[in-house]
Structures are given as structure tokens and as C-alpha cells.
Coordinates of C-alpha atoms in Angstrom, one line a residue:
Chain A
X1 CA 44.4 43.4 -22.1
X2 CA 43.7 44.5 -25.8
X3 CA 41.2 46.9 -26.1
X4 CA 42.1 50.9 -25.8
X5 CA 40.3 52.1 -22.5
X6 CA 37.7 55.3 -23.6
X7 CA 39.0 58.4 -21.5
X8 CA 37.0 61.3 -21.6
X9 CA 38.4 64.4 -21.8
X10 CA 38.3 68.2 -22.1
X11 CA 41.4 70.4 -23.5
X12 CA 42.1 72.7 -20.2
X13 CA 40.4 71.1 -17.3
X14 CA 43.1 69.4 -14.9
X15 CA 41.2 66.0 -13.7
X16 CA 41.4 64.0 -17.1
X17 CA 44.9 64.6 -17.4
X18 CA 45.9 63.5 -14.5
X19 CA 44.3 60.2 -15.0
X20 CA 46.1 59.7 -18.4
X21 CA 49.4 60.3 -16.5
X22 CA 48.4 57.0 -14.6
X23 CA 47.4 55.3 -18.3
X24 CA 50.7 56.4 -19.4
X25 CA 53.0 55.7 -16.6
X26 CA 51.0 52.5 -16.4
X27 CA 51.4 51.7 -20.4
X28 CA 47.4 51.1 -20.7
X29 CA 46.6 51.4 -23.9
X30 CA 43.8 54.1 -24.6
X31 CA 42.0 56.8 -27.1
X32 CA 40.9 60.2 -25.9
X33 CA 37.4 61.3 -26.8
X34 CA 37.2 65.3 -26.3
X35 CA 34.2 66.5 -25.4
X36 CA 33.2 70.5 -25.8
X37 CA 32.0 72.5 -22.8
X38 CA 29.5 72.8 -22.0
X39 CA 27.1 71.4 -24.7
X40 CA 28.6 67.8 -25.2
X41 CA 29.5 67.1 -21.3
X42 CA 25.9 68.7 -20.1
X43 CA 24.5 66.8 -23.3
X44 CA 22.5 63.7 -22.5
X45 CA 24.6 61.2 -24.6
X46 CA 28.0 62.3 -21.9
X47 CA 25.7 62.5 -18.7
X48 CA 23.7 58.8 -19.6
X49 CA 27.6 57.9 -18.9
X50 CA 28.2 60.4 -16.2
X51 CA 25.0 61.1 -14.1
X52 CA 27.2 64.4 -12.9
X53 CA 28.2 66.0 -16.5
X54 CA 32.0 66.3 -15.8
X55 CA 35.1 65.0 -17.1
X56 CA 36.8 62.5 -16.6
X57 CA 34.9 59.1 -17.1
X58 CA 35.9 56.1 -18.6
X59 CA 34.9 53.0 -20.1
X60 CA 37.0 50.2 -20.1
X61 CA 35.6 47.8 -23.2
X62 CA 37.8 44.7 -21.4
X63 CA 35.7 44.7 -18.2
X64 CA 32.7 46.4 -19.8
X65 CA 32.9 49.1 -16.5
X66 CA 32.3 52.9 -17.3
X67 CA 33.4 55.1 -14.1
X68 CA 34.0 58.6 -13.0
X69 CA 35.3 60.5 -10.2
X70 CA 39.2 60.8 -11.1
X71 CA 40.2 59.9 -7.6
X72 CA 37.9 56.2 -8.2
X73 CA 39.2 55.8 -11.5
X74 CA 42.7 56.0 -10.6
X75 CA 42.5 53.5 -8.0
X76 CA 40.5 51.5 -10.4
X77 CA 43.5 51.6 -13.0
X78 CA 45.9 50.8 -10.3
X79 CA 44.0 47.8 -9.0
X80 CA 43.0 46.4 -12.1
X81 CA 46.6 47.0 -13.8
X82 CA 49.5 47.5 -12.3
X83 CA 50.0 44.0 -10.8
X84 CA 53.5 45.1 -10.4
X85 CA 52.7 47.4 -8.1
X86 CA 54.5 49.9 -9.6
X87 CA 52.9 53.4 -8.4
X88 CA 51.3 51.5 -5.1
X89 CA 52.3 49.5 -1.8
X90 CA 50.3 46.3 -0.9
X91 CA 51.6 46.8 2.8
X92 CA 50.2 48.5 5.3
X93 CA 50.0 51.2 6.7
X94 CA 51.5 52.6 3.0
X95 CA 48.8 51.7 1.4
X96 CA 46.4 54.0 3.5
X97 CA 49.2 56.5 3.6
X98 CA 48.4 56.8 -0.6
X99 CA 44.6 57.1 0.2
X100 CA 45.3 60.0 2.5
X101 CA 47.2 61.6 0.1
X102 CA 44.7 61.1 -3.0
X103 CA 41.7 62.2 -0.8
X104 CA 43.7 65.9 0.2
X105 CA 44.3 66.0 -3.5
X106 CA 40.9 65.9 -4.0
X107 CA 39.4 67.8 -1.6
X108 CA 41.7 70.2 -2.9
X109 CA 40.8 70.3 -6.3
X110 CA 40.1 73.5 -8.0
X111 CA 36.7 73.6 -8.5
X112 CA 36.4 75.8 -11.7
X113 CA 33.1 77.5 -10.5
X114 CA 34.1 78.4 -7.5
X115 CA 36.6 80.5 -8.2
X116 CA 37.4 83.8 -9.3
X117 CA 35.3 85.9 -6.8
X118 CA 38.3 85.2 -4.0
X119 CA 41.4 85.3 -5.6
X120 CA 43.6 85.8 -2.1
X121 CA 41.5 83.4 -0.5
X122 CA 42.7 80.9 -2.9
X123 CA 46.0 82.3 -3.1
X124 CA 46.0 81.7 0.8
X125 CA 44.9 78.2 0.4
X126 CA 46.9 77.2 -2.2
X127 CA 50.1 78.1 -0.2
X128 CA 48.8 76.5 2.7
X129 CA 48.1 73.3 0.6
X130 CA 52.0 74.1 -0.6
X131 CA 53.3 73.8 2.8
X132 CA 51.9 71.3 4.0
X133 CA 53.3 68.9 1.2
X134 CA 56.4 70.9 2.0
X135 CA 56.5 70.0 5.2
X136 CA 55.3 66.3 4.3
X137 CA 58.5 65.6 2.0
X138 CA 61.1 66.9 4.6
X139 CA 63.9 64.6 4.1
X140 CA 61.4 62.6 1.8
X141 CA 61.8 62.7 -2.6
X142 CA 57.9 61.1 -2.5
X143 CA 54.9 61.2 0.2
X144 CA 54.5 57.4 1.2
X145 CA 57.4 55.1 0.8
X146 CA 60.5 55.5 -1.0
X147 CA 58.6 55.3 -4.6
X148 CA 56.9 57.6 -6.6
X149 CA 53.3 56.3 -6.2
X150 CA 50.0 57.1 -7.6
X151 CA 49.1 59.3 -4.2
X152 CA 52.4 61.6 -5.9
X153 CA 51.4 61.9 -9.6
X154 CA 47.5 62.9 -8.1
X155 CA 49.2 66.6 -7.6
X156 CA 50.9 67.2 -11.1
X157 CA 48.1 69.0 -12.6
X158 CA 47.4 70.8 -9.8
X159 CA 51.2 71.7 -9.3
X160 CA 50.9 72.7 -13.2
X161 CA 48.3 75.2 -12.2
X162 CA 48.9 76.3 -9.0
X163 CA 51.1 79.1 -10.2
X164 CA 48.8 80.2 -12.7
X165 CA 45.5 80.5 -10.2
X166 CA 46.7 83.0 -7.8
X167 CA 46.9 85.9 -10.0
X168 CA 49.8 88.3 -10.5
X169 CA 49.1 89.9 -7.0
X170 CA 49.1 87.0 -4.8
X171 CA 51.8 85.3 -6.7
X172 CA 53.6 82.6 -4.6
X173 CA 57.2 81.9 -4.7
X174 CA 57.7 78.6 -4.9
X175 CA 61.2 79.0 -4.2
X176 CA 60.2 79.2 -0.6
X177 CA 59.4 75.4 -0.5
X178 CA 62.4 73.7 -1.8
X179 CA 61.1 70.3 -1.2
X180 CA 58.2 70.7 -2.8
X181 CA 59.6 72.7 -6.0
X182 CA 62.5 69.5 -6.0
X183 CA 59.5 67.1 -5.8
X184 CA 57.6 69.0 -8.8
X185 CA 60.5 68.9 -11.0
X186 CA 61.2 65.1 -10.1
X187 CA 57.6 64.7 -11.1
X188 CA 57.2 66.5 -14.3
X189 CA 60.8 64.8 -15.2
X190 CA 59.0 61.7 -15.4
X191 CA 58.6 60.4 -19.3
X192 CA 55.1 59.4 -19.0
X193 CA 54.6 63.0 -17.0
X194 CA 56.3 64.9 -19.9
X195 CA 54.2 63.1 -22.5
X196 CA 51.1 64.0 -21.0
X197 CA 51.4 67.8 -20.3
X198 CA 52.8 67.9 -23.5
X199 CA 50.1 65.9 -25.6
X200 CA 47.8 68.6 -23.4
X201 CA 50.2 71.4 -24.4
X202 CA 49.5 70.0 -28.2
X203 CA 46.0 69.9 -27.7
X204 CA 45.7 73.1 -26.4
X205 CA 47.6 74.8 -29.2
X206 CA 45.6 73.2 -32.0
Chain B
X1 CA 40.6 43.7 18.3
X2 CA 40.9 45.4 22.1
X3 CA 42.0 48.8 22.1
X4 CA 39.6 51.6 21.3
X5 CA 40.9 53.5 18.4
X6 CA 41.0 57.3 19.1
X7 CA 38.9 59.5 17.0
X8 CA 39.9 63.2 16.8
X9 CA 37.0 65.9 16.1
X10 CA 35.6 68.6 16.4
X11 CA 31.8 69.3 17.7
X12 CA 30.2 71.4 14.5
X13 CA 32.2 70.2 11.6
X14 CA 30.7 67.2 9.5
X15 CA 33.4 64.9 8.8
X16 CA 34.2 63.9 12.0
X17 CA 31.3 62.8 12.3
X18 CA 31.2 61.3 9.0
X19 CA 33.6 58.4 10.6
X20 CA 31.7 58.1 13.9
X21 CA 29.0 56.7 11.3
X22 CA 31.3 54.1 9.8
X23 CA 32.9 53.4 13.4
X24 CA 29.2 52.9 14.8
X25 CA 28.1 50.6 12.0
X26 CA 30.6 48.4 12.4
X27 CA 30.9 48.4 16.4
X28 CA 34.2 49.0 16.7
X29 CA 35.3 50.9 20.1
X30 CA 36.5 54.1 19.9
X31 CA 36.7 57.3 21.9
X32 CA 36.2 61.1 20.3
X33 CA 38.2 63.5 21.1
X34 CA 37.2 67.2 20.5
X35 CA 39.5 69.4 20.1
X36 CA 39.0 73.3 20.2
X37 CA 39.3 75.5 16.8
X38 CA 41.6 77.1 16.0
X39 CA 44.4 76.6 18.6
X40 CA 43.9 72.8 18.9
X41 CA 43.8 71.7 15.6
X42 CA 46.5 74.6 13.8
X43 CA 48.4 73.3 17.5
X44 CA 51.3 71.9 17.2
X45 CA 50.6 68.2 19.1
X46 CA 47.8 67.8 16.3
X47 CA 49.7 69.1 13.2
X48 CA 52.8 66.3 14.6
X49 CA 49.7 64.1 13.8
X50 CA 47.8 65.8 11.4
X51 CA 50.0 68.2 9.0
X52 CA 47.0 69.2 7.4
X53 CA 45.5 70.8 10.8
X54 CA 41.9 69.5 10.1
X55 CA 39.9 67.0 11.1
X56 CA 39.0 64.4 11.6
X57 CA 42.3 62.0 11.7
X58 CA 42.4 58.6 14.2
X59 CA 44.5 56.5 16.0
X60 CA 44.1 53.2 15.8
X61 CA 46.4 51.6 18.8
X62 CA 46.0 47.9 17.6
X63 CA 47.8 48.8 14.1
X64 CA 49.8 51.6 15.2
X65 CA 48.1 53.3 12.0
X66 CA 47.6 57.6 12.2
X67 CA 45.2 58.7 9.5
X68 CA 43.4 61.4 8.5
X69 CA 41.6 62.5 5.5
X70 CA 37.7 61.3 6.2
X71 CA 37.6 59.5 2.6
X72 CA 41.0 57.5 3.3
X73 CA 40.1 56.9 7.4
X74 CA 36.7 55.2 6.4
X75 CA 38.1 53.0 3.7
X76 CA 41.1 51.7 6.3
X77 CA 37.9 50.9 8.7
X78 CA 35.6 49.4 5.8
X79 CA 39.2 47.7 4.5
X80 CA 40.5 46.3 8.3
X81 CA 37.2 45.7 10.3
X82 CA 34.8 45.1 8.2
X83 CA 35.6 41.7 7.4
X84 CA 31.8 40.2 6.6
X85 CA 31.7 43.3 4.3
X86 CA 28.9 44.6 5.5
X87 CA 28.8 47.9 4.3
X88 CA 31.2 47.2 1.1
X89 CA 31.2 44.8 -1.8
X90 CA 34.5 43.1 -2.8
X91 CA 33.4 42.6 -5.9
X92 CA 33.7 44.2 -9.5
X93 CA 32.3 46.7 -10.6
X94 CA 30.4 47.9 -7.7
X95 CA 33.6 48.1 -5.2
X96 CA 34.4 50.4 -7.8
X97 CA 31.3 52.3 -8.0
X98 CA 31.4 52.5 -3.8
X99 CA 34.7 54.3 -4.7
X100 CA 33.3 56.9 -7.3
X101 CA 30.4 57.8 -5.1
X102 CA 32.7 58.6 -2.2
X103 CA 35.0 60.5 -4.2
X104 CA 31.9 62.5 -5.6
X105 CA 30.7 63.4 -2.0
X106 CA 34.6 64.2 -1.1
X107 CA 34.5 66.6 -3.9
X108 CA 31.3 68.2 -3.0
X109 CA 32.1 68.4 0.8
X110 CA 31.3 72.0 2.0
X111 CA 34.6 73.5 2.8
X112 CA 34.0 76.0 5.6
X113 CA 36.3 78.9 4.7
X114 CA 34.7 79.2 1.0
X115 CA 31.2 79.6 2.0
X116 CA 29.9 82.9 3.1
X117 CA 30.6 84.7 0.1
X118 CA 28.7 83.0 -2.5
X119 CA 25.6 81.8 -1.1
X120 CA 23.7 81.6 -4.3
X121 CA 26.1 80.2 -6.0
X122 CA 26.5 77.3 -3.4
X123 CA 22.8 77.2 -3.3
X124 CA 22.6 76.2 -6.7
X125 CA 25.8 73.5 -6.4
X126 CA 23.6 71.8 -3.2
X127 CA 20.6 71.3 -5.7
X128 CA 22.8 69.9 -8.4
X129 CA 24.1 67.7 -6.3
X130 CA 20.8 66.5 -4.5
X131 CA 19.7 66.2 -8.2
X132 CA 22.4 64.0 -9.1
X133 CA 21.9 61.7 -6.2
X134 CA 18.2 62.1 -7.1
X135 CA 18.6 60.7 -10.3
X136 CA 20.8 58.0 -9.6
X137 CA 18.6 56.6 -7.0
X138 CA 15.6 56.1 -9.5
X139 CA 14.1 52.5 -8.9
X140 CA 16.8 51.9 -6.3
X141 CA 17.4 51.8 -2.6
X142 CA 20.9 52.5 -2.3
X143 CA 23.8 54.2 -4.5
X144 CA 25.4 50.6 -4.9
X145 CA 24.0 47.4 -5.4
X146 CA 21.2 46.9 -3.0
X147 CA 22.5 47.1 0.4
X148 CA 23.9 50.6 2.3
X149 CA 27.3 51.3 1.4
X150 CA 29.8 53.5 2.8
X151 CA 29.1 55.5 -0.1
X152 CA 25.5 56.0 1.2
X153 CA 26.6 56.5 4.5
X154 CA 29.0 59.2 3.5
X155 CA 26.6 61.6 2.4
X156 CA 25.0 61.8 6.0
X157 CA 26.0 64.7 7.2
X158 CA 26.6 66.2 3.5
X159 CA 22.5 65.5 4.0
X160 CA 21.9 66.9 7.3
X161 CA 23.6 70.2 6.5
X162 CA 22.4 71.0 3.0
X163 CA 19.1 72.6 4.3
X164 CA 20.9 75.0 6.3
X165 CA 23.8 76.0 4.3
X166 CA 21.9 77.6 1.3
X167 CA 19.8 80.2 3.6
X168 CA 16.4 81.6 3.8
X169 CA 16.5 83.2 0.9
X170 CA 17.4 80.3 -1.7
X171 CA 15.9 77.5 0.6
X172 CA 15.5 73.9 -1.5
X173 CA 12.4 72.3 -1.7
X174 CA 13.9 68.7 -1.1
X175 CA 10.1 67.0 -1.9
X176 CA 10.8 68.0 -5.6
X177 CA 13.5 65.2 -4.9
X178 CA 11.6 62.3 -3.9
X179 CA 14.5 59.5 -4.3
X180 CA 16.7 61.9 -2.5
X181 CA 14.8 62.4 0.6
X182 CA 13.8 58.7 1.4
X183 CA 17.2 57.5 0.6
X184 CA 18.2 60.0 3.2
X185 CA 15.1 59.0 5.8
X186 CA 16.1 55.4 5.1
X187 CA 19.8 56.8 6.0
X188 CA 18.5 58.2 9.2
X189 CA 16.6 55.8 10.5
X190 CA 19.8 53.1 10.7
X191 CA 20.6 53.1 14.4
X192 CA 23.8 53.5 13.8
X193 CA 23.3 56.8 12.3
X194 CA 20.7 57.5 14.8
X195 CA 23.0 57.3 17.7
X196 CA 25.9 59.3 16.4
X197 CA 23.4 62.3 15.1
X198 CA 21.9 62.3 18.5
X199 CA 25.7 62.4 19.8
X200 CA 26.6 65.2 18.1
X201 CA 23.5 67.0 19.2
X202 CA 24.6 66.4 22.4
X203 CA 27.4 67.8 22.4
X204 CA 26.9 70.6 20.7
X205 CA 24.0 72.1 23.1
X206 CA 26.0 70.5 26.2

């Protein structure tokens, strides 16, 4: 490999950072394009890419592929480069375990439009969603396995801004799931983690 | 292969269903069971299996695998027992393409409890989506190379439910989405497909 992978980007949204977590951790070279929202990822340049106007998408100049959907181009990365199996099993049933886990990430996504009108409601979800990989890492330090895989590092954005979503009123205390909050820090304590929210802090800032 | 793998659903909800498709298409045995909402499925003999307390999750008694997640269940299927790959393609880039169109339907699913409140809002997401689809489709059969994926079977019931869930008032005219609606005919007319809409039909008027 010795082109930079293209990852698109925006500043705040959660879904393109969490695929450069798997670029870092993964030590894939690549260059982050920012786009503006709404005009550049709407704009017909971004969507000629990405037929659905959202970030992320990639394009990987040493397969000539261009893909979006977080979810598919973190199992690309992984398939493609991390021959080590580093952040993945080979085996079964582990291997389906990770899918499991990367799909309930997904499907619980915050959807940035679909927000604010229901703040408790999401509160109530997000809690629920808490619990449950509360309960999923009793007596466990990461969901499938004894590794940290990529089915794990799907949730550190989320995690990031989880806290944040609920609103003052419906805060959560996270001190009520230990093994989650244990599995969050063990996360974000990750070097490749650490480099990415803070490149995102930087970005942010600037 | 001997033993039937057990499916666990639910009459209304479309992802059940959604692996019924995948488990039709490629004749593997299997029996549903439906379980009532809420008691069942928030129960606690489900949530042993299920810790999420949705479904659809399976058995499958010749691997010993548990599984839930629709996304993750119907790439174990496509992965295990679909071994002539005939609703996949094992090669680059288009496995990964399968993968970024199920991901987008996964994202778009309709999530019961965040409906009601925003009907216009969720109106307007089921049109860009159709329009998405719409536009990939141009000049093309299927999402993916030119035979039906999983990816094209996943967006079933996403399809037969869309009409409904936006209401009277901001009803979609899906003719001003030609591509659309005979990839979705085409869809429908798989018996496959055929048999496990007429299933559900069944059981939800019996």
C-alpha cells in the first residue's frame, strides 16, 4: 500500500471519525478532505461520489474503490488491511458476533435530523442502548472475544456523545453502568483513539 | 445441513421478515417463531438470547450460532449457506458495495418508537430515500452488479411499508420514481419474496 486513502469528513458529525479511528489503529495512511454542510456534501461534485450526500465516503486510490456507509467502509478497511487480524476474528461464531455488534451500532446511530423534538425519548433510548452493552460486558473488558475489535471501537463516538445528547434534564449517570464506563475509558485510552478525538477536538477549535 | 434453524419474530414488524426473505431464497429450513410484544420479547428467556429485546434473532442448531441484529443474521446466512453465491458476489468491489447498500437500508430502517411524532418529517426522509435508490438504479436492474443481491432483497419490506408510514396527508407518488418502483415489482415478483409476503399476511389476519 502507498497511496493516502481520501476520507471524507465533516468537523462535528460522529460517523467519519469513527472510521479514522479504524485508519489509525489500523496505521492506513490517509488525508482528510472536509467538506462544509450543507453546500459541499448536498453539492453535486460530493454526491456524484455519494449518491446519499452524507459523510463518510472514501476513495481508496490503490484499489480505485470509492464507498460509503461507515458500517461498509469499516469492514472494507478491515478486510482489505488488517491481515493480522488485529481488530477482527476469522473464527466463527466471533466473527458474526462483531457483525451483530456493528449493525446495533448502527441502527443506533444518532440521526442528526431526527432529533431534538424528543429529547426524553432519546434520553430513554440512549440508556437503554447503555444497558444493554452493560449488561453485554459483564465479566467481559470487550464484546466478542478477549480483544478489542472493530465491533468495540464502532461505539466511541457514540460514547463521546451520548452524554452530551440527553440534555441537562434527562442527564444519565454513567456511574450506574460500571462496565460500560470501565469499557469507555479502556477505549478512549487507546493511542490511536486519543489521536483521533483529539485531531477532532483540534479541528473543531480552529 | 439437517436441522431447521429457528427464526424468532414478530407478526407486524419488518425485519423479521426481512430474514424469512434471505432464508426463503436460499431454501434453507427453518421455523418462525412469533413471540408476543412486549412481554415476550422484553421477557427474560428472549433477552438470555437476545439482550437487545428485539427482533428478529435465530438459532441455527447445526452451528450452535445465536444471532440477532437482521443486518448481521443475513450476512451469517449469505456467508454459511449460500455457497454458489447466489445472492452475493465474492468479488471486489461489488461485495463491498452489497455491504454499503445494506448498511444504508439498516440506517434508514423505520424504528417503531420514533415515528408518530414527526410524520412530515419522516415523510420527507421516505422520499429521499426512494430517491436515492431511484437514482442509483438508473440504466440498471439491481443495486449491485446485475443479479439480486441481499442488498436488493433487504429493502423489501423497507418497500412494502413506505406507502403507509408517511399518511394520507403527505402520501408519495412513487410513479415520479420509475427505477424505484420496477426494481421493487421485479423484487416482488421473486417467489421467494412472494411466498414470505403472502406468509406474513397470513398471519397477521389469522
Amino acid at each position: 500500500m502507498s497511496q493516502p486513502i481520501i476520507l471524507y469528513s465533516h468537523k462535528a458529525g460522529p460517523n467519519p471519525w469513527k472510521v479514522a479511528i479504524i485508519l489509525e489503529e489500523l496505521g492506513i495512511k490517509y488525508e482528510t478532505k472536509f467538506l462544509g454542510m450543507p453546500a459541499e456534501v448536498k453539492g453535486k461534485e460530493y454526491t456524484a461520489k455519494n449518491p446519499n450526500g452524507r459523510v463518510p465516503a472514501i476513495d481508496d486510490p490503490n484499489t480505485g474503490i470509492t464507498l460509503w456507509e461507515s458500517g461498509a467502509i469499516i469492514e472494507y478497511l478491515v478486510d482489505r488491511y488488517d491481515t493480522s487480524a488485529k481488530l477482527t476474528y476469522t473464527s466463527s461464531p466471533e466473527k458474526y458476533y462483531i457483525k451483530q455488534w456493528l449493525m446495533f451500532q448502527m441502527f443506533n446511530n444518532f440521526h442528526p435530523e431526527k432529533l431534538p423534538s424528543a429529547i426524553e425519548r432519546y434520553a430513554n433510548e440512549v440508556k437503554r442502548v447503555t444497558m444493554v452493552l452493560n449488561n453485554a460486558l459483564e465479566g467481559k473488558e470487550y464484546l466478542v472475544g478477549d480483544k478489542c475489535t472493530y465491533a468495540d471501537l464502532s461505539f466511541v463516538t457514540w460514547g463521546a456523545l451520548a452524554p452530551f445528547i440527553t440534555g441537562e434534564q434527562h442527564k444519565i449517570n454513567f456511574d450506574e453502568y460500571p462496565n460500560y464506563k470501565a469499557w469507555m475509558e479502556r477505549l478512549n485510552a487507546r493511542p490511536a483513539v486519543k489521536k483521533v478525538l483529539e485531531d477532532k477536538q483540534k479541528v473543531m477549535s480552529g
